[in-house]
Amino acid sequence: MLLRIDHVGIACENLEEKIAFYESTFGVTVVSREVNEEQGVKEAMLHVADGEGGGSYIQLLEPLHPDTPVGKFLAKRGEGLHHVAYGVTDVTQALQVIGDTGVRLIDKQPRHGAMGSSIAFLHPKDVGGVLTELVQSP
Ligand code: MC0
Protein backbone atom coordinates (compact mmCIF):
# COMPACT_ATOMS: atom_id res chain seq x y z
CA MET A 1 0.00 0.00 0.00
CA LEU A 2 2.83 2.43 0.85
CA LEU A 3 4.99 3.55 -2.07
CA ARG A 4 7.66 5.54 -0.27
CA ILE A 5 8.27 8.10 2.45
CA ASP A 6 6.88 11.21 0.75
CA HIS A 7 8.08 13.66 3.40
CA VAL A 8 8.90 14.26 7.01
CA GLY A 9 7.17 17.29 8.49
CA ILE A 10 9.28 19.37 10.86
CA ALA A 11 7.73 22.04 13.07
CA CYS A 12 9.70 25.25 13.44
CA GLU A 13 9.33 28.73 14.88
CA ASN A 14 10.92 30.56 11.96
CA LEU A 15 10.57 29.12 8.46
CA GLU A 16 13.19 31.30 6.76
CA GLU A 17 15.85 30.51 9.38
CA LYS A 18 15.15 26.79 9.17
CA ILE A 19 15.23 26.79 5.35
CA ALA A 20 18.64 28.48 5.46
CA PHE A 21 19.87 25.86 7.95
CA TYR A 22 18.70 22.88 5.85
CA GLU A 23 20.06 24.36 2.63
CA SER A 24 23.48 25.13 4.04
CA THR A 25 23.79 21.94 6.13
CA PHE A 26 22.37 19.31 3.76
CA GLY A 27 22.61 20.94 0.35
CA VAL A 28 18.88 20.53 -0.30
CA THR A 29 16.84 23.21 -2.06
CA VAL A 30 13.32 24.55 -1.75
CA VAL A 31 11.07 23.42 -4.60
CA SER A 32 7.75 24.73 -3.28
CA ARG A 33 6.43 27.23 -0.76
CA GLU A 34 2.80 27.53 0.26
CA VAL A 35 0.45 29.01 2.81
CA ASN A 36 -2.22 26.45 3.69
CA GLU A 37 -4.91 28.35 5.62
CA GLU A 38 -7.00 25.22 6.21
CA GLN A 39 -4.06 23.52 7.94
CA GLY A 40 -2.86 26.72 9.62
CA VAL A 41 0.66 26.57 8.23
CA LYS A 42 3.22 28.33 6.11
CA GLU A 43 5.38 25.58 4.63
CA ALA A 44 8.31 24.81 2.36
CA MET A 45 9.20 21.55 0.61
CA LEU A 46 12.91 20.76 0.17
CA HIS A 47 13.70 18.03 -2.33
CA VAL A 48 15.74 15.02 -1.13
CA ALA A 49 15.40 12.28 -3.76
CA ASP A 50 13.13 10.74 -6.37
CA GLY A 51 11.25 7.50 -5.79
CA GLU A 52 8.42 5.38 -7.12
CA GLY A 53 5.47 7.63 -7.91
CA GLY A 54 7.18 10.85 -6.90
CA GLY A 55 9.87 12.56 -4.88
CA SER A 56 10.73 12.60 -1.21
CA TYR A 57 11.00 15.83 0.72
CA ILE A 58 11.69 17.59 3.97
CA GLN A 59 8.66 19.72 4.80
CA LEU A 60 9.32 22.68 7.10
CA LEU A 61 6.22 23.97 8.89
CA GLU A 62 5.68 27.29 10.64
CA PRO A 63 2.28 27.89 12.26
CA LEU A 64 0.11 30.78 11.07
CA HIS A 65 -1.34 31.16 14.61
CA PRO A 66 -0.73 29.58 18.04
CA ASP A 67 -4.15 27.90 17.93
CA THR A 68 -3.33 25.52 15.06
CA PRO A 69 -2.02 21.93 15.08
CA VAL A 70 1.59 23.04 14.59
CA GLY A 71 1.22 26.02 16.94
CA LYS A 72 -0.07 23.75 19.71
CA PHE A 73 2.66 21.19 18.99
CA LEU A 74 5.40 23.85 19.32
CA ALA A 75 3.96 25.15 22.58
CA LYS A 76 3.80 21.63 24.03
CA ARG A 77 6.93 19.98 22.62
CA GLY A 78 9.07 22.65 20.95
CA GLU A 79 10.64 22.36 17.52
CA GLY A 80 11.11 18.92 15.99
CA LEU A 81 9.61 16.08 14.01
CA HIS A 82 5.88 16.72 13.63
CA HIS A 83 4.72 13.96 11.28
CA VAL A 84 5.73 11.26 8.81
CA ALA A 85 3.99 11.16 5.42
CA TYR A 86 3.77 8.07 3.22
CA GLY A 87 3.04 8.13 -0.48
CA VAL A 88 0.07 6.03 -1.59
CA THR A 89 -1.49 5.40 -4.99
CA ASP A 90 -5.04 6.17 -3.90
CA VAL A 91 -5.58 8.02 -0.62
CA THR A 92 -9.34 7.36 -0.50
CA GLN A 93 -8.80 3.64 -0.86
CA ALA A 94 -5.95 3.67 1.69
CA LEU A 95 -8.21 5.46 4.21
CA GLN A 96 -10.85 2.78 3.74
CA VAL A 97 -8.40 -0.07 4.27
CA ILE A 98 -6.64 1.53 7.25
CA GLY A 99 -9.92 2.73 8.81
CA ASP A 100 -11.21 -0.84 8.71
CA THR A 101 -8.30 -1.90 10.96
CA GLY A 102 -9.60 0.43 13.69
CA VAL A 103 -7.02 3.22 13.39
CA ARG A 104 -8.79 6.57 13.91
CA LEU A 105 -8.89 8.74 10.81
CA ILE A 106 -8.45 12.47 11.51
CA ASP A 107 -9.58 13.08 7.95
CA LYS A 108 -12.34 10.86 6.60
CA GLN A 109 -12.02 12.55 3.21
CA PRO A 110 -8.79 13.73 1.55
CA ARG A 111 -7.83 17.38 1.88
CA HIS A 112 -5.56 19.71 -0.05
CA GLY A 113 -1.85 19.23 0.66
CA ALA A 114 1.47 20.58 -0.57
CA MET A 115 2.23 20.73 -4.31
CA GLY A 116 -1.29 19.79 -5.40
CA SER A 117 -1.39 16.55 -3.40
CA SER A 118 -4.38 14.94 -1.70
CA ILE A 119 -3.66 14.20 1.94
CA ALA A 120 -5.23 12.65 5.02
CA PHE A 121 -3.99 12.29 8.60
CA LEU A 122 -4.21 9.29 10.94
CA HIS A 123 -4.43 9.85 14.70
CA PRO A 124 -1.01 9.66 16.41
CA LYS A 125 -2.48 7.87 19.44
CA ASP A 126 -3.35 4.89 17.19
CA VAL A 127 -0.02 4.87 15.31
CA GLY A 128 2.41 4.45 18.17
CA GLY A 129 2.62 8.17 18.95
CA VAL A 130 3.45 9.19 15.38
CA LEU A 131 1.18 11.64 13.56
CA THR A 132 0.93 9.91 10.18
CA GLU A 133 -0.11 11.39 6.85
CA LEU A 134 -1.07 9.67 3.60
CA VAL A 135 -0.19 11.52 0.40
CA GLN A 136 -1.44 10.98 -3.13
CA SER A 137 0.63 12.94 -5.63
CA PRO A 138 -1.29 14.85 -8.33
C1 MC0 B 1 -0.54 16.10 19.01
N1 MC0 B 1 -0.13 14.93 19.54
C2 MC0 B 1 0.85 14.42 18.80
C3 MC0 B 1 1.05 15.34 17.74
N2 MC0 B 1 0.17 16.37 17.90
N3 MC0 B 1 1.56 13.29 18.92
C4 MC0 B 1 2.51 13.06 17.98
N4 MC0 B 1 2.77 13.92 16.95
C5 MC0 B 1 2.06 15.05 16.81
N5 MC0 B 1 2.32 15.88 15.80
C6 MC0 B 1 -0.64 14.32 20.76
C7 MC0 B 1 -0.54 15.29 21.94
O1 MC0 B 1 0.73 15.22 22.53
C8 MC0 B 1 -1.62 14.81 22.84
O2 MC0 B 1 -1.18 13.70 23.57
C9 MC0 B 1 -2.71 14.34 21.89
O3 MC0 B 1 -2.04 14.08 20.62
C10 MC0 B 1 -3.76 15.40 21.65
O4 MC0 B 1 -3.08 16.58 21.25
P1 MC0 B 1 -3.57 18.06 21.52
O5 MC0 B 1 -2.38 18.93 21.63
O6 MC0 B 1 -4.58 18.09 22.62
O7 MC0 B 1 -4.22 18.48 20.18
P2 MC0 B 1 -5.56 18.05 19.47
O8 MC0 B 1 -6.16 16.80 20.01
O9 MC0 B 1 -6.41 19.27 19.39
O10 MC0 B 1 -4.97 17.75 18.01
C11 MC0 B 1 -4.05 16.72 17.76
C12 MC0 B 1 -4.26 16.27 16.31
C13 MC0 B 1 -4.19 17.55 15.43
C14 MC0 B 1 -3.16 15.27 15.95
C15 MC0 B 1 -5.64 15.61 16.17
O11 MC0 B 1 -2.92 18.17 15.57
C16 MC0 B 1 -4.45 17.30 13.96
O12 MC0 B 1 -5.62 17.23 13.52
N6 MC0 B 1 -3.39 17.15 13.14
C17 MC0 B 1 -3.57 16.90 11.69
C18 MC0 B 1 -3.44 18.16 10.89
C19 MC0 B 1 -2.07 18.80 11.01
O13 MC0 B 1 -1.25 18.42 11.84
N7 MC0 B 1 -1.82 19.83 10.18
C20 MC0 B 1 -0.56 20.56 10.15
C21 MC0 B 1 0.33 20.02 9.08
P3 MC0 B 1 -1.30 13.63 25.17
O14 MC0 B 1 -0.66 12.32 25.55
O15 MC0 B 1 -0.61 14.84 25.67
O16 MC0 B 1 -2.79 13.64 25.42
S1 MC0 B 1 -0.34 20.37 7.51
C22 MC0 B 1 0.60 19.55 6.40
O17 MC0 B 1 1.51 18.90 6.76
C23 MC0 B 1 0.19 19.72 4.93
C24 MC0 B 1 0.36 21.16 4.52
C25 MC0 B 1 0.96 18.80 3.97
O18 MC0 B 1 1.65 17.87 4.41
O19 MC0 B 1 0.87 19.01 2.76
PDB file of C-alpha atoms and ligand atoms in Angstrom:
ATOM      1  CA  MET A   1       0.000   0.000   0.000  1.00  0.00           C
ATOM      2  CA  LEU A   2       2.831   2.427   0.851  1.00  0.00           C
ATOM      3  CA  LEU A   3       4.989   3.553  -2.066  1.00  0.00           C
ATOM      4  CA  ARG A   4       7.662   5.539  -0.272  1.00  0.00           C
ATOM      5  CA  ILE A   5       8.268   8.097   2.446  1.00  0.00           C
ATOM      6  CA  ASP A   6       6.884  11.212   0.754  1.00  0.00           C
ATOM      7  CA  HIS A   7       8.078  13.655   3.398  1.00  0.00           C
ATOM      8  CA  VAL A   8       8.896  14.264   7.008  1.00  0.00           C
ATOM      9  CA  GLY A   9       7.165  17.289   8.494  1.00  0.00           C
ATOM     10  CA  ILE A  10       9.283  19.372  10.864  1.00  0.00           C
ATOM     11  CA  ALA A  11       7.728  22.036  13.074  1.00  0.00           C
ATOM     12  CA  CYS A  12       9.703  25.250  13.436  1.00  0.00           C
ATOM     13  CA  GLU A  13       9.326  28.729  14.884  1.00  0.00           C
ATOM     14  CA  ASN A  14      10.920  30.559  11.961  1.00  0.00           C
ATOM     15  CA  LEU A  15      10.572  29.116   8.462  1.00  0.00           C
ATOM     16  CA  GLU A  16      13.191  31.296   6.763  1.00  0.00           C
ATOM     17  CA  GLU A  17      15.853  30.513   9.377  1.00  0.00           C
ATOM     18  CA  LYS A  18      15.146  26.792   9.168  1.00  0.00           C
ATOM     19  CA  ILE A  19      15.234  26.790   5.352  1.00  0.00           C
ATOM     20  CA  ALA A  20      18.641  28.482   5.463  1.00  0.00           C
ATOM     21  CA  PHE A  21      19.866  25.860   7.945  1.00  0.00           C
ATOM     22  CA  TYR A  22      18.700  22.877   5.851  1.00  0.00           C
ATOM     23  CA  GLU A  23      20.059  24.357   2.626  1.00  0.00           C
ATOM     24  CA  SER A  24      23.482  25.125   4.045  1.00  0.00           C
ATOM     25  CA  THR A  25      23.793  21.936   6.125  1.00  0.00           C
ATOM     26  CA  PHE A  26      22.366  19.305   3.761  1.00  0.00           C
ATOM     27  CA  GLY A  27      22.612  20.943   0.346  1.00  0.00           C
ATOM     28  CA  VAL A  28      18.882  20.530  -0.304  1.00  0.00           C
ATOM     29  CA  THR A  29      16.843  23.205  -2.060  1.00  0.00           C
ATOM     30  CA  VAL A  30      13.315  24.548  -1.751  1.00  0.00           C
ATOM     31  CA  VAL A  31      11.067  23.416  -4.600  1.00  0.00           C
ATOM     32  CA  SER A  32       7.749  24.725  -3.281  1.00  0.00           C
ATOM     33  CA  ARG A  33       6.434  27.234  -0.761  1.00  0.00           C
ATOM     34  CA  GLU A  34       2.800  27.533   0.256  1.00  0.00           C
ATOM     35  CA  VAL A  35       0.453  29.005   2.810  1.00  0.00           C
ATOM     36  CA  ASN A  36      -2.225  26.451   3.685  1.00  0.00           C
ATOM     37  CA  GLU A  37      -4.913  28.346   5.618  1.00  0.00           C
ATOM     38  CA  GLU A  38      -7.004  25.224   6.205  1.00  0.00           C
ATOM     39  CA  GLN A  39      -4.059  23.519   7.936  1.00  0.00           C
ATOM     40  CA  GLY A  40      -2.862  26.721   9.624  1.00  0.00           C
ATOM     41  CA  VAL A  41       0.665  26.568   8.234  1.00  0.00           C
ATOM     42  CA  LYS A  42       3.215  28.326   6.114  1.00  0.00           C
ATOM     43  CA  GLU A  43       5.377  25.577   4.634  1.00  0.00           C
ATOM     44  CA  ALA A  44       8.314  24.807   2.356  1.00  0.00           C
ATOM     45  CA  MET A  45       9.203  21.550   0.607  1.00  0.00           C
ATOM     46  CA  LEU A  46      12.911  20.763   0.167  1.00  0.00           C
ATOM     47  CA  HIS A  47      13.705  18.030  -2.335  1.00  0.00           C
ATOM     48  CA  VAL A  48      15.738  15.025  -1.127  1.00  0.00           C
ATOM     49  CA  ALA A  49      15.399  12.283  -3.762  1.00  0.00           C
ATOM     50  CA  ASP A  50      13.128  10.741  -6.366  1.00  0.00           C
ATOM     51  CA  GLY A  51      11.249   7.503  -5.792  1.00  0.00           C
ATOM     52  CA  GLU A  52       8.422   5.378  -7.118  1.00  0.00           C
ATOM     53  CA  GLY A  53       5.466   7.626  -7.911  1.00  0.00           C
ATOM     54  CA  GLY A  54       7.177  10.854  -6.897  1.00  0.00           C
ATOM     55  CA  GLY A  55       9.868  12.556  -4.877  1.00  0.00           C
ATOM     56  CA  SER A  56      10.728  12.603  -1.208  1.00  0.00           C
ATOM     57  CA  TYR A  57      11.005  15.829   0.719  1.00  0.00           C
ATOM     58  CA  ILE A  58      11.690  17.589   3.971  1.00  0.00           C
ATOM     59  CA  GLN A  59       8.662  19.725   4.804  1.00  0.00           C
ATOM     60  CA  LEU A  60       9.319  22.676   7.102  1.00  0.00           C
ATOM     61  CA  LEU A  61       6.217  23.971   8.894  1.00  0.00           C
ATOM     62  CA  GLU A  62       5.675  27.291  10.641  1.00  0.00           C
ATOM     63  CA  PRO A  63       2.281  27.887  12.263  1.00  0.00           C
ATOM     64  CA  LEU A  64       0.111  30.782  11.074  1.00  0.00           C
ATOM     65  CA  HIS A  65      -1.338  31.160  14.606  1.00  0.00           C
ATOM     66  CA  PRO A  66      -0.727  29.585  18.036  1.00  0.00           C
ATOM     67  CA  ASP A  67      -4.151  27.899  17.927  1.00  0.00           C
ATOM     68  CA  THR A  68      -3.332  25.519  15.060  1.00  0.00           C
ATOM     69  CA  PRO A  69      -2.024  21.929  15.083  1.00  0.00           C
ATOM     70  CA  VAL A  70       1.587  23.035  14.585  1.00  0.00           C
ATOM     71  CA  GLY A  71       1.224  26.019  16.943  1.00  0.00           C
ATOM     72  CA  LYS A  72      -0.072  23.755  19.709  1.00  0.00           C
ATOM     73  CA  PHE A  73       2.660  21.195  18.985  1.00  0.00           C
ATOM     74  CA  LEU A  74       5.399  23.853  19.315  1.00  0.00           C
ATOM     75  CA  ALA A  75       3.956  25.145  22.584  1.00  0.00           C
ATOM     76  CA  LYS A  76       3.804  21.630  24.032  1.00  0.00           C
ATOM     77  CA  ARG A  77       6.934  19.983  22.618  1.00  0.00           C
ATOM     78  CA  GLY A  78       9.067  22.653  20.945  1.00  0.00           C
ATOM     79  CA  GLU A  79      10.642  22.363  17.517  1.00  0.00           C
ATOM     80  CA  GLY A  80      11.114  18.924  15.989  1.00  0.00           C
ATOM     81  CA  LEU A  81       9.615  16.076  14.011  1.00  0.00           C
ATOM     82  CA  HIS A  82       5.880  16.721  13.631  1.00  0.00           C
ATOM     83  CA  HIS A  83       4.716  13.957  11.277  1.00  0.00           C
ATOM     84  CA  VAL A  84       5.727  11.264   8.806  1.00  0.00           C
ATOM     85  CA  ALA A  85       3.985  11.165   5.419  1.00  0.00           C
ATOM     86  CA  TYR A  86       3.773   8.070   3.223  1.00  0.00           C
ATOM     87  CA  GLY A  87       3.043   8.126  -0.484  1.00  0.00           C
ATOM     88  CA  VAL A  88       0.069   6.026  -1.594  1.00  0.00           C
ATOM     89  CA  THR A  89      -1.485   5.401  -4.985  1.00  0.00           C
ATOM     90  CA  ASP A  90      -5.039   6.174  -3.899  1.00  0.00           C
ATOM     91  CA  VAL A  91      -5.577   8.017  -0.617  1.00  0.00           C
ATOM     92  CA  THR A  92      -9.337   7.358  -0.499  1.00  0.00           C
ATOM     93  CA  GLN A  93      -8.796   3.636  -0.860  1.00  0.00           C
ATOM     94  CA  ALA A  94      -5.945   3.666   1.695  1.00  0.00           C
ATOM     95  CA  LEU A  95      -8.212   5.462   4.214  1.00  0.00           C
ATOM     96  CA  GLN A  96     -10.851   2.785   3.738  1.00  0.00           C
ATOM     97  CA  VAL A  97      -8.398  -0.073   4.266  1.00  0.00           C
ATOM     98  CA  ILE A  98      -6.639   1.533   7.250  1.00  0.00           C
ATOM     99  CA  GLY A  99      -9.919   2.727   8.814  1.00  0.00           C
ATOM    100  CA  ASP A 100     -11.205  -0.840   8.708  1.00  0.00           C
ATOM    101  CA  THR A 101      -8.299  -1.895  10.957  1.00  0.00           C
ATOM    102  CA  GLY A 102      -9.597   0.428  13.692  1.00  0.00           C
ATOM    103  CA  VAL A 103      -7.023   3.220  13.393  1.00  0.00           C
ATOM    104  CA  ARG A 104      -8.791   6.571  13.908  1.00  0.00           C
ATOM    105  CA  LEU A 105      -8.888   8.741  10.812  1.00  0.00           C
ATOM    106  CA  ILE A 106      -8.451  12.467  11.513  1.00  0.00           C
ATOM    107  CA  ASP A 107      -9.582  13.082   7.948  1.00  0.00           C
ATOM    108  CA  LYS A 108     -12.338  10.859   6.598  1.00  0.00           C
ATOM    109  CA  GLN A 109     -12.023  12.547   3.213  1.00  0.00           C
ATOM    110  CA  PRO A 110      -8.792  13.726   1.546  1.00  0.00           C
ATOM    111  CA  ARG A 111      -7.829  17.378   1.880  1.00  0.00           C
ATOM    112  CA  HIS A 112      -5.562  19.708  -0.046  1.00  0.00           C
ATOM    113  CA  GLY A 113      -1.849  19.229   0.660  1.00  0.00           C
ATOM    114  CA  ALA A 114       1.473  20.584  -0.574  1.00  0.00           C
ATOM    115  CA  MET A 115       2.230  20.729  -4.306  1.00  0.00           C
ATOM    116  CA  GLY A 116      -1.288  19.786  -5.399  1.00  0.00           C
ATOM    117  CA  SER A 117      -1.393  16.549  -3.405  1.00  0.00           C
ATOM    118  CA  SER A 118      -4.384  14.938  -1.705  1.00  0.00           C
ATOM    119  CA  ILE A 119      -3.663  14.197   1.944  1.00  0.00           C
ATOM    120  CA  ALA A 120      -5.227  12.652   5.022  1.00  0.00           C
ATOM    121  CA  PHE A 121      -3.990  12.285   8.601  1.00  0.00           C
ATOM    122  CA  LEU A 122      -4.208   9.289  10.942  1.00  0.00           C
ATOM    123  CA  HIS A 123      -4.425   9.855  14.695  1.00  0.00           C
ATOM    124  CA  PRO A 124      -1.008   9.657  16.407  1.00  0.00           C
ATOM    125  CA  LYS A 125      -2.481   7.869  19.436  1.00  0.00           C
ATOM    126  CA  ASP A 126      -3.348   4.890  17.187  1.00  0.00           C
ATOM    127  CA  VAL A 127      -0.017   4.869  15.307  1.00  0.00           C
ATOM    128  CA  GLY A 128       2.415   4.453  18.173  1.00  0.00           C
ATOM    129  CA  GLY A 129       2.623   8.172  18.947  1.00  0.00           C
ATOM    130  CA  VAL A 130       3.453   9.188  15.379  1.00  0.00           C
ATOM    131  CA  LEU A 131       1.176  11.640  13.555  1.00  0.00           C
ATOM    132  CA  THR A 132       0.931   9.910  10.178  1.00  0.00           C
ATOM    133  CA  GLU A 133      -0.107  11.395   6.852  1.00  0.00           C
ATOM    134  CA  LEU A 134      -1.065   9.673   3.605  1.00  0.00           C
ATOM    135  CA  VAL A 135      -0.187  11.516   0.404  1.00  0.00           C
ATOM    136  CA  GLN A 136      -1.436  10.976  -3.128  1.00  0.00           C
ATOM    137  CA  SER A 137       0.628  12.945  -5.627  1.00  0.00           C
ATOM    138  CA  PRO A 138      -1.290  14.847  -8.329  1.00  0.00           C
TER     139      PRO A 138
HETATM  140  C1  MC0 B   1      -0.537  16.101  19.011  1.00  0.00           C
HETATM  141  N1  MC0 B   1      -0.129  14.935  19.539  1.00  0.00           N
HETATM  142  C2  MC0 B   1       0.852  14.417  18.799  1.00  0.00           C
HETATM  143  C3  MC0 B   1       1.050  15.345  17.745  1.00  0.00           C
HETATM  144  N2  MC0 B   1       0.168  16.371  17.902  1.00  0.00           N
HETATM  145  N3  MC0 B   1       1.556  13.294  18.917  1.00  0.00           N
HETATM  146  C4  MC0 B   1       2.510  13.063  17.976  1.00  0.00           C
HETATM  147  N4  MC0 B   1       2.769  13.921  16.945  1.00  0.00           N
HETATM  148  C5  MC0 B   1       2.062  15.050  16.810  1.00  0.00           C
HETATM  149  N5  MC0 B   1       2.323  15.879  15.805  1.00  0.00           N
HETATM  150  C6  MC0 B   1      -0.642  14.319  20.762  1.00  0.00           C
HETATM  151  C7  MC0 B   1      -0.535  15.292  21.935  1.00  0.00           C
HETATM  152  O1  MC0 B   1       0.733  15.223  22.527  1.00  0.00           O
HETATM  153  C8  MC0 B   1      -1.621  14.809  22.843  1.00  0.00           C
HETATM  154  O2  MC0 B   1      -1.178  13.696  23.572  1.00  0.00           O
HETATM  155  C9  MC0 B   1      -2.706  14.343  21.886  1.00  0.00           C
HETATM  156  O3  MC0 B   1      -2.043  14.077  20.617  1.00  0.00           O
HETATM  157  C10 MC0 B   1      -3.758  15.405  21.646  1.00  0.00           C
HETATM  158  O4  MC0 B   1      -3.081  16.575  21.250  1.00  0.00           O
HETATM  159  P1  MC0 B   1      -3.571  18.064  21.517  1.00  0.00           P
HETATM  160  O5  MC0 B   1      -2.379  18.934  21.629  1.00  0.00           O
HETATM  161  O6  MC0 B   1      -4.580  18.090  22.616  1.00  0.00           O
HETATM  162  O7  MC0 B   1      -4.222  18.480  20.180  1.00  0.00           O
HETATM  163  P2  MC0 B   1      -5.561  18.051  19.468  1.00  0.00           P
HETATM  164  O8  MC0 B   1      -6.158  16.801  20.013  1.00  0.00           O
HETATM  165  O9  MC0 B   1      -6.407  19.272  19.392  1.00  0.00           O
HETATM  166  O10 MC0 B   1      -4.973  17.750  18.011  1.00  0.00           O
HETATM  167  C11 MC0 B   1      -4.050  16.721  17.760  1.00  0.00           C
HETATM  168  C12 MC0 B   1      -4.260  16.270  16.311  1.00  0.00           C
HETATM  169  C13 MC0 B   1      -4.190  17.547  15.427  1.00  0.00           C
HETATM  170  C14 MC0 B   1      -3.157  15.270  15.953  1.00  0.00           C
HETATM  171  C15 MC0 B   1      -5.642  15.608  16.171  1.00  0.00           C
HETATM  172  O11 MC0 B   1      -2.921  18.167  15.571  1.00  0.00           O
HETATM  173  C16 MC0 B   1      -4.453  17.298  13.961  1.00  0.00           C
HETATM  174  O12 MC0 B   1      -5.615  17.234  13.525  1.00  0.00           O
HETATM  175  N6  MC0 B   1      -3.393  17.154  13.140  1.00  0.00           N
HETATM  176  C17 MC0 B   1      -3.568  16.905  11.693  1.00  0.00           C
HETATM  177  C18 MC0 B   1      -3.436  18.156  10.888  1.00  0.00           C
HETATM  178  C19 MC0 B   1      -2.068  18.802  11.013  1.00  0.00           C
HETATM  179  O13 MC0 B   1      -1.249  18.419  11.839  1.00  0.00           O
HETATM  180  N7  MC0 B   1      -1.821  19.828  10.179  1.00  0.00           N
HETATM  181  C20 MC0 B   1      -0.560  20.558  10.150  1.00  0.00           C
HETATM  182  C21 MC0 B   1       0.334  20.023   9.082  1.00  0.00           C
HETATM  183  P3  MC0 B   1      -1.303  13.629  25.174  1.00  0.00           P
HETATM  184  O14 MC0 B   1      -0.664  12.316  25.552  1.00  0.00           O
HETATM  185  O15 MC0 B   1      -0.606  14.841  25.674  1.00  0.00           O
HETATM  186  O16 MC0 B   1      -2.790  13.644  25.415  1.00  0.00           O
HETATM  187  S1  MC0 B   1      -0.341  20.366   7.511  1.00  0.00           S
HETATM  188  C22 MC0 B   1       0.598  19.546   6.399  1.00  0.00           C
HETATM  189  O17 MC0 B   1       1.513  18.897   6.759  1.00  0.00           O
HETATM  190  C23 MC0 B   1       0.185  19.721   4.926  1.00  0.00           C
HETATM  191  C24 MC0 B   1       0.356  21.159   4.516  1.00  0.00           C
HETATM  192  C25 MC0 B   1       0.964  18.800   3.971  1.00  0.00           C
HETATM  193  O18 MC0 B   1       1.653  17.870   4.414  1.00  0.00           O
HETATM  194  O19 MC0 B   1       0.868  19.010   2.756  1.00  0.00           O
END
